[in-house]
């Protein structure tokens, strides 16, 4: 069953939820360019109706954005250019890797949820076994990443946490 979305500039008058407030807009016209750009930002046209999946251009854009994030995050380590941090400083601090792994674990879990609800590969909605396998695969990855995040948090509380430093703060009160 393919999902059907009303076009933003055509379906507002027929939608029962927006029909209630549409009369308040005195100058409302469906051909205004704002509605066309709003439809573009809603990404309803990026869903291929025959293959029942996202377009390959969206997946390529997603991978390009992830590559850019990794390139920007690459400044963490000291290079020949003199920017970045020393490895000893990175190994001594366990809060940043713990928080980064925690964020990555949550993002991976969200990826699993979105891959299950909005299929990214062509014709995967007909193959339920593959869809559930991909969901389980990403949830396992998320669980492994989250366990590493909890390990970094435990190392911080055992080795680096100073209770005298945090007596008056919220973390020091029982």
Short mmCIF file of C-alpha atoms in Angstrom, two decimals:
data_model
loop_
_atom_site.label_atom_id
_atom_site.label_comp_id
_atom_site.label_asym_id
_atom_site.label_seq_id
_atom_site.Cartn_x
_atom_site.Cartn_y
_atom_site.Cartn_z
CA UNK A 1 0.00 0.00 0.00
CA UNK A 2 1.58 3.23 -1.14
CA UNK A 3 1.34 6.35 0.99
CA UNK A 4 -0.54 9.21 -0.58
CA UNK A 5 0.16 12.78 0.42
CA UNK A 6 -1.92 15.73 -0.64
CA UNK A 7 0.04 18.44 -2.37
CA UNK A 8 0.40 21.41 -0.09
CA UNK A 9 -1.06 23.93 -2.51
CA UNK A 10 -3.90 21.62 -3.65
CA UNK A 11 -4.98 19.75 -0.58
CA UNK A 12 -5.28 22.39 2.13
CA UNK A 13 -8.87 23.25 1.31
CA UNK A 14 -9.89 19.57 1.33
CA UNK A 15 -8.09 18.68 4.56
CA UNK A 16 -10.59 18.62 7.46
CA UNK A 17 -8.00 19.72 10.04
CA UNK A 18 -6.96 22.86 8.18
CA UNK A 19 -10.46 23.69 6.97
CA UNK A 20 -11.22 25.00 10.45
CA UNK A 21 -8.58 27.74 10.43
CA UNK A 22 -8.40 28.42 6.70
CA UNK A 23 -11.23 30.98 6.83
CA UNK A 24 -9.11 33.09 9.22
CA UNK A 25 -6.58 33.66 6.45
CA UNK A 26 -8.23 36.45 4.47
CA UNK A 27 -5.58 36.67 1.75
CA UNK A 28 -4.96 32.95 1.44
CA UNK A 29 -4.22 31.78 -2.09
CA UNK A 30 -3.00 28.26 -2.85
CA UNK A 31 -0.72 29.46 -5.64
CA UNK A 32 1.48 31.58 -3.37
CA UNK A 33 5.15 30.66 -3.73
CA UNK A 34 5.50 30.07 0.05
CA UNK A 35 3.31 27.00 -0.23
CA UNK A 36 5.44 25.63 -3.04
CA UNK A 37 8.61 26.02 -1.00
CA UNK A 38 6.87 24.58 2.07
CA UNK A 39 5.94 21.54 0.02
CA UNK A 40 9.54 21.24 -1.05
CA UNK A 41 10.73 21.30 2.57
CA UNK A 42 8.18 18.69 3.63
CA UNK A 43 9.94 16.14 1.37
CA UNK A 44 6.68 14.55 0.22
CA UNK A 45 7.83 14.55 -3.39
CA UNK A 46 11.00 12.63 -2.51
CA UNK A 47 9.13 9.37 -1.98
CA UNK A 48 9.13 7.23 -5.13
CA UNK A 49 5.61 5.91 -5.62
CA UNK A 50 6.50 2.91 -7.79
CA UNK A 51 9.46 1.62 -5.79
CA UNK A 52 7.88 2.68 -2.47
CA UNK A 53 11.17 4.03 -1.16
CA UNK A 54 13.23 7.19 -0.90
CA UNK A 55 14.99 8.48 -3.97
CA UNK A 56 18.68 7.69 -4.39
CA UNK A 57 19.52 11.39 -4.47
CA UNK A 58 18.27 11.73 -0.88
CA UNK A 59 20.40 8.82 0.27
CA UNK A 60 23.44 10.27 -1.52
CA UNK A 61 22.83 13.64 0.14
CA UNK A 62 22.57 11.91 3.51
CA UNK A 63 25.92 10.17 3.04
CA UNK A 64 27.55 13.39 1.85
CA UNK A 65 26.31 15.19 4.97
CA UNK A 66 27.69 12.45 7.20
CA UNK A 67 31.06 12.65 5.41
CA UNK A 68 31.12 16.42 6.01
CA UNK A 69 30.39 15.90 9.71
CA UNK A 70 33.28 13.44 9.97
CA UNK A 71 35.62 15.83 8.15
CA UNK A 72 34.71 18.65 10.52
CA UNK A 73 35.06 16.36 13.53
CA UNK A 74 38.49 15.22 12.34
CA UNK A 75 40.11 18.29 13.94
CA UNK A 76 39.99 16.48 17.31
CA UNK A 77 43.34 14.80 16.69
CA UNK A 78 46.61 16.67 16.33
CA UNK A 79 47.81 16.74 12.75
CA UNK A 80 50.72 18.29 10.89
CA UNK A 81 48.82 21.59 10.82
CA UNK A 82 49.10 22.04 14.59
CA UNK A 83 45.39 22.13 15.30
CA UNK A 84 43.59 19.65 17.48
CA UNK A 85 44.30 17.94 20.78
CA UNK A 86 47.01 15.63 22.06
CA UNK A 87 46.09 11.95 22.41
CA UNK A 88 46.95 12.02 26.12
CA UNK A 89 44.40 14.78 26.71
CA UNK A 90 41.78 12.83 24.80
CA UNK A 91 42.48 9.63 26.71
CA UNK A 92 42.38 11.39 30.09
CA UNK A 93 38.92 12.84 29.54
CA UNK A 94 36.10 10.30 29.49
CA UNK A 95 33.13 12.66 29.43
CA UNK A 96 33.39 13.72 25.74
CA UNK A 97 33.70 10.18 24.33
CA UNK A 98 30.92 9.00 26.63
CA UNK A 99 28.60 11.78 25.50
CA UNK A 100 29.58 11.31 21.86
CA UNK A 101 28.95 7.57 22.03
CA UNK A 102 25.68 8.16 23.83
CA UNK A 103 24.55 10.58 21.12
CA UNK A 104 25.67 8.19 18.39
CA UNK A 105 23.77 5.33 20.03
CA UNK A 106 20.57 7.36 20.17
CA UNK A 107 21.03 8.47 16.56
CA UNK A 108 21.60 4.86 15.47
CA UNK A 109 18.43 3.81 17.25
CA UNK A 110 16.55 6.62 15.49
CA UNK A 111 17.99 5.44 12.17
CA UNK A 112 16.64 1.97 12.90
CA UNK A 113 13.21 3.38 13.69
CA UNK A 114 13.15 5.50 10.55
CA UNK A 115 14.40 2.69 8.33
CA UNK A 116 11.59 0.53 9.64
CA UNK A 117 8.86 3.14 9.24
CA UNK A 118 10.04 4.81 6.00
CA UNK A 119 11.87 2.35 3.82
CA UNK A 120 14.93 3.72 2.11
CA UNK A 121 15.60 0.89 -0.32
CA UNK A 122 13.59 0.02 -3.40
CA UNK A 123 10.84 -2.59 -2.96
CA UNK A 124 11.79 -3.33 0.65
CA UNK A 125 8.23 -2.78 1.87
CA UNK A 126 7.22 -6.07 0.26
CA UNK A 127 10.05 -7.98 1.95
CA UNK A 128 9.14 -7.86 5.63
CA UNK A 129 11.95 -10.22 6.69
CA UNK A 130 14.65 -7.96 5.27
CA UNK A 131 13.01 -4.90 6.78
CA UNK A 132 12.89 -6.44 10.26
CA UNK A 133 16.46 -7.72 9.87
CA UNK A 134 17.74 -4.22 9.06
CA UNK A 135 15.83 -2.83 12.04
CA UNK A 136 17.27 -5.46 14.39
CA UNK A 137 20.77 -4.96 12.96
CA UNK A 138 20.73 -1.22 13.67
CA UNK A 139 19.23 -1.72 17.14
CA UNK A 140 22.06 -4.15 17.98
CA UNK A 141 24.60 -1.59 16.77
CA UNK A 142 22.88 1.03 18.93
CA UNK A 143 23.02 -1.28 21.96
CA UNK A 144 26.73 -1.95 21.51
CA UNK A 145 27.47 1.76 21.15
CA UNK A 146 25.38 2.61 24.22
CA UNK A 147 27.21 -0.01 26.30
CA UNK A 148 30.51 1.68 25.38
CA UNK A 149 29.01 5.03 26.41
CA UNK A 150 28.02 3.60 29.79
CA UNK A 151 31.55 2.20 30.19
CA UNK A 152 33.06 5.66 29.60
CA UNK A 153 30.62 7.14 32.09
CA UNK A 154 31.59 4.52 34.68
CA UNK A 155 35.31 5.17 34.09
CA UNK A 156 34.68 8.88 34.62
CA UNK A 157 32.82 8.32 37.91
CA UNK A 158 35.42 5.85 39.21
CA UNK A 159 38.64 7.55 38.11
CA UNK A 160 38.02 11.22 37.31
CA UNK A 161 35.10 12.32 39.50
CA UNK A 162 36.05 14.45 42.50
CA UNK A 163 33.22 14.65 45.06
CA UNK A 164 34.87 17.54 46.95
CA UNK A 165 34.83 19.62 43.79
CA UNK A 166 31.06 19.12 43.41
CA UNK A 167 29.83 19.41 47.02
CA UNK A 168 27.51 22.36 46.46
CA UNK A 169 26.34 21.31 43.01
CA UNK A 170 23.32 19.20 42.17
CA UNK A 171 25.39 16.09 41.38
CA UNK A 172 26.96 16.12 44.85
CA UNK A 173 23.70 16.31 46.81
CA UNK A 174 21.92 13.14 47.84
#
